[in-house]
Short mmCIF file of C-alpha atoms in Angstrom, two decimals:
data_model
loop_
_atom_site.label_atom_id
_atom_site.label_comp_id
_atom_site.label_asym_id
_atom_site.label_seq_id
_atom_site.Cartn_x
_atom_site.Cartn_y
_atom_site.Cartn_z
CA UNK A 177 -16.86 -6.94 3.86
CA UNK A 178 -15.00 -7.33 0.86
CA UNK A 179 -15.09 -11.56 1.52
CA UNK A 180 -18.38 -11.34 2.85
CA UNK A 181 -20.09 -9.90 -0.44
CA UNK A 182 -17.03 -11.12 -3.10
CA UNK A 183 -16.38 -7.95 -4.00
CA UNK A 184 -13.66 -7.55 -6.88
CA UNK A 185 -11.41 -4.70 -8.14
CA UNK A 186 -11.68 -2.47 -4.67
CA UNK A 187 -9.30 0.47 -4.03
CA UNK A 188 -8.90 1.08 -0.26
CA UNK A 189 -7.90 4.88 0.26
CA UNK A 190 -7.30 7.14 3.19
CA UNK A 191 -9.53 10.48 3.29
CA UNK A 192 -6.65 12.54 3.20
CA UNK A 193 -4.85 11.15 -0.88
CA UNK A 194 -5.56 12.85 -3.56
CA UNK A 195 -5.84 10.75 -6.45
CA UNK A 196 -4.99 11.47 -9.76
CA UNK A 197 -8.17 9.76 -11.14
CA UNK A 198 -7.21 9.86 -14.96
CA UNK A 199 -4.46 8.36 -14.33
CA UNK A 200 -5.83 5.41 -11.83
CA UNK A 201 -8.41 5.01 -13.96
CA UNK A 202 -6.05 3.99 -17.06
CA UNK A 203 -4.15 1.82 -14.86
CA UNK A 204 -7.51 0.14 -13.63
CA UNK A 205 -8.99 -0.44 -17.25
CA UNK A 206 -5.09 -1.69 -18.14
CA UNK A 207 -3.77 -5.05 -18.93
CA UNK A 208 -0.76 -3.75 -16.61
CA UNK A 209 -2.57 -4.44 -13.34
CA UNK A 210 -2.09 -7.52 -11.20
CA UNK A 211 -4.87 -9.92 -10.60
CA UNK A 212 -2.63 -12.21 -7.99
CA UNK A 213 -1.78 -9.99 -5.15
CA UNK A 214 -2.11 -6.13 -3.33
CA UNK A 215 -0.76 -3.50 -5.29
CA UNK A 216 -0.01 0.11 -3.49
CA UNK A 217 -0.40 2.59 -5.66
CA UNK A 218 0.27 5.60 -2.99
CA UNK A 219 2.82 4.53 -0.13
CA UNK A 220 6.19 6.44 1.48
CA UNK A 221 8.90 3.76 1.10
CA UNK A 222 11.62 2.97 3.82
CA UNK A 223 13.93 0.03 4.69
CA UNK A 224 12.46 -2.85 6.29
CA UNK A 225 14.37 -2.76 8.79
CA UNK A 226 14.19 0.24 12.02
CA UNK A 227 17.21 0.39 12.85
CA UNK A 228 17.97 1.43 8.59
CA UNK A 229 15.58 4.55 8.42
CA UNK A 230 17.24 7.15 7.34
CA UNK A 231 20.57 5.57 7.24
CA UNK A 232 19.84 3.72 4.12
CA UNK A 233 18.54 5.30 1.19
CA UNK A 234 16.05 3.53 -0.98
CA UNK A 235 16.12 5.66 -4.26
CA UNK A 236 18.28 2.68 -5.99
CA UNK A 237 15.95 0.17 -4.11
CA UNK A 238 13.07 0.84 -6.33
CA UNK A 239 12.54 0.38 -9.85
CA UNK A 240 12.00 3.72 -11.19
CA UNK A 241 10.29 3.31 -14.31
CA UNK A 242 6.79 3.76 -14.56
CA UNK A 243 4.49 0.48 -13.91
CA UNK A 244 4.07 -1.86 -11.60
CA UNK A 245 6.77 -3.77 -9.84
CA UNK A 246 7.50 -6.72 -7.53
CA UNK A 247 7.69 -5.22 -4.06
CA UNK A 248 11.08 -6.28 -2.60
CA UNK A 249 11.55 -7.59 0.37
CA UNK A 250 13.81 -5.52 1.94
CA UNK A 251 11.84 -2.23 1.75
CA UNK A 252 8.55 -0.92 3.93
CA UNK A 253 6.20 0.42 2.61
CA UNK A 254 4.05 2.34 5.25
CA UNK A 255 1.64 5.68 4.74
CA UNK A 256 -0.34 3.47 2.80
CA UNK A 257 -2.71 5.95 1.56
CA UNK A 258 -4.10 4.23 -1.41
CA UNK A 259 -4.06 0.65 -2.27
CA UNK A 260 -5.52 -2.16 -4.75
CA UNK A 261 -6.97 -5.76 -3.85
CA UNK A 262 -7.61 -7.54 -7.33
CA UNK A 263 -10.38 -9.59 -6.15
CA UNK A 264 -12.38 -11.13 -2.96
CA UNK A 265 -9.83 -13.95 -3.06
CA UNK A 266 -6.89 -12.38 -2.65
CA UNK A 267 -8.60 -10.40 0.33
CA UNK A 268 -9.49 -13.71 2.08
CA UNK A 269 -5.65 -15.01 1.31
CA UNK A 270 -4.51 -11.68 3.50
CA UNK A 271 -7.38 -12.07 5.64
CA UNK A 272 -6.83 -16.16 6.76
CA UNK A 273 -2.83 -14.63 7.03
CA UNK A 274 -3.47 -12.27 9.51
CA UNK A 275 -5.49 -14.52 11.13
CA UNK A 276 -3.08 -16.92 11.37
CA UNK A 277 -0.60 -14.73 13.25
CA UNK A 278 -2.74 -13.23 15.82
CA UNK A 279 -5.53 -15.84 16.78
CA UNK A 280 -8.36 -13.22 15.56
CA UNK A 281 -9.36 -10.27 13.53
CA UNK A 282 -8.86 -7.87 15.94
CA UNK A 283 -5.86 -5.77 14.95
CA UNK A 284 -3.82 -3.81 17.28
CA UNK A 285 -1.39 -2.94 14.16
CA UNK A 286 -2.27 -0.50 11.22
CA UNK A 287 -3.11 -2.08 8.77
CA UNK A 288 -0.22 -0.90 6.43
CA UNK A 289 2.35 -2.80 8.97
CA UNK A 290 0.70 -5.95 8.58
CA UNK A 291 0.09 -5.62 4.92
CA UNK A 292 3.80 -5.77 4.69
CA UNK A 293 4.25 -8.87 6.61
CA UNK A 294 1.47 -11.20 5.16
CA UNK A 295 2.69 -13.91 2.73
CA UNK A 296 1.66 -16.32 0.51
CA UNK A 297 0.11 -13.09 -1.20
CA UNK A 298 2.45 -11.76 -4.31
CA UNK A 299 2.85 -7.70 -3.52
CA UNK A 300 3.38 -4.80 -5.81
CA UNK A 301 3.85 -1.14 -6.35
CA UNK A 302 2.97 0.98 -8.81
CA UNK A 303 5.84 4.01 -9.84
CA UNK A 304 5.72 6.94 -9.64
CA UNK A 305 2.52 6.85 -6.44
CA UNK A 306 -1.01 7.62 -8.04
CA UNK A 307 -1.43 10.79 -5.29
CA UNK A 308 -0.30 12.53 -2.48
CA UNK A 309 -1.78 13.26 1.25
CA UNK A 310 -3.63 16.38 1.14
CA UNK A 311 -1.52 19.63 2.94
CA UNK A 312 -2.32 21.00 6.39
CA UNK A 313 -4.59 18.52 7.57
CA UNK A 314 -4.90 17.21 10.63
CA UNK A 315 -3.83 13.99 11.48
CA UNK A 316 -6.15 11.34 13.26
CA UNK A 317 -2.57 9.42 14.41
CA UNK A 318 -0.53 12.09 15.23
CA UNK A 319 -2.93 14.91 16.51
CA UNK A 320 -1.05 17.68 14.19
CA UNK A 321 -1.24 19.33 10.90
CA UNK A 322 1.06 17.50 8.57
CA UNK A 323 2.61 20.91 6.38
CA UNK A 324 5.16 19.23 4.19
CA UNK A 325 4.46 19.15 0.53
CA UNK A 326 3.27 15.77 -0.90
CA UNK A 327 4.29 14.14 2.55
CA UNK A 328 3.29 10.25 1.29
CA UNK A 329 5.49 10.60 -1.30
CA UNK A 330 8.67 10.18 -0.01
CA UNK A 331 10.20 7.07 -2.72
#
């Protein structure tokens, strides 16, 4: 959809972030926002890497100052609840990559995985997250209430 009608300057959200909207809008209306790649603006950070969760801890991974940042490659960034996608272009870019690796658009992933492998598309993160999932909701994935405090903010 966003290819189809060259759509520009879309947020993609899950139903369960709360936004702080003040504060997304500044950053939208901004010179500080990137026009080249995705930028996740709510996410819970982890090592790339399996194996590393919760062995390696990626407090000194990020860069802690408020703004947006290069993503680096050795982190994951998964619970994507809120994300940004510049311009129609950039969506096609992610759009041709996926299609690339799996033959068609049909996804078996969620879409947060595969967001963190596509290249050829510059990736970002904005610090500290722009919200948090919303408490004691119940969770389409998991098929529970999710009770800990701010639980897609874990950086």
């Amino acid at each position: 959809m966003i290819v189809e009608q060259k759509l520009n300057k879309v947020i993609i959200g899950e139903d369960d972030i709360v936004i702080d909207e003040p504060k997304l809008d500044l950053l939208l209306n901004s010179d500080k926002i990137k026009n080249d790649g995705i930028t996740w603006l709510c996410y819970n950070c982890k090592p790339r890497l399996i194996k590393d969760w919760g062995k390696v801890d990626v407090s000194n991974l990020l860069v802690r100052i408020e703004g947006i940042h290069e993503k680096p490659n050795n982190l994951f960034f998964g619970s994507t609840g809120l994300y940004y996608i510049p311009n129609w272009k950039v969506a096609e870019k992610i759009l041709q990559n996926i299609y690339t690796k799996t033959g068609n658009y049909l996804i078996s992933n969620m879409i947060d995985i595969i967001l963190n492998k596509v290249q050829n598309v510059k990736k970002y993160y904005y610090y500290p997250p722009i919200g948090y999932e919303r408490i004691g909701l119940a969770s389409t994935i998991y098929k529970k209430k999710i009770n800990n405090e701010n639980s897609t903010i874990r950086v």
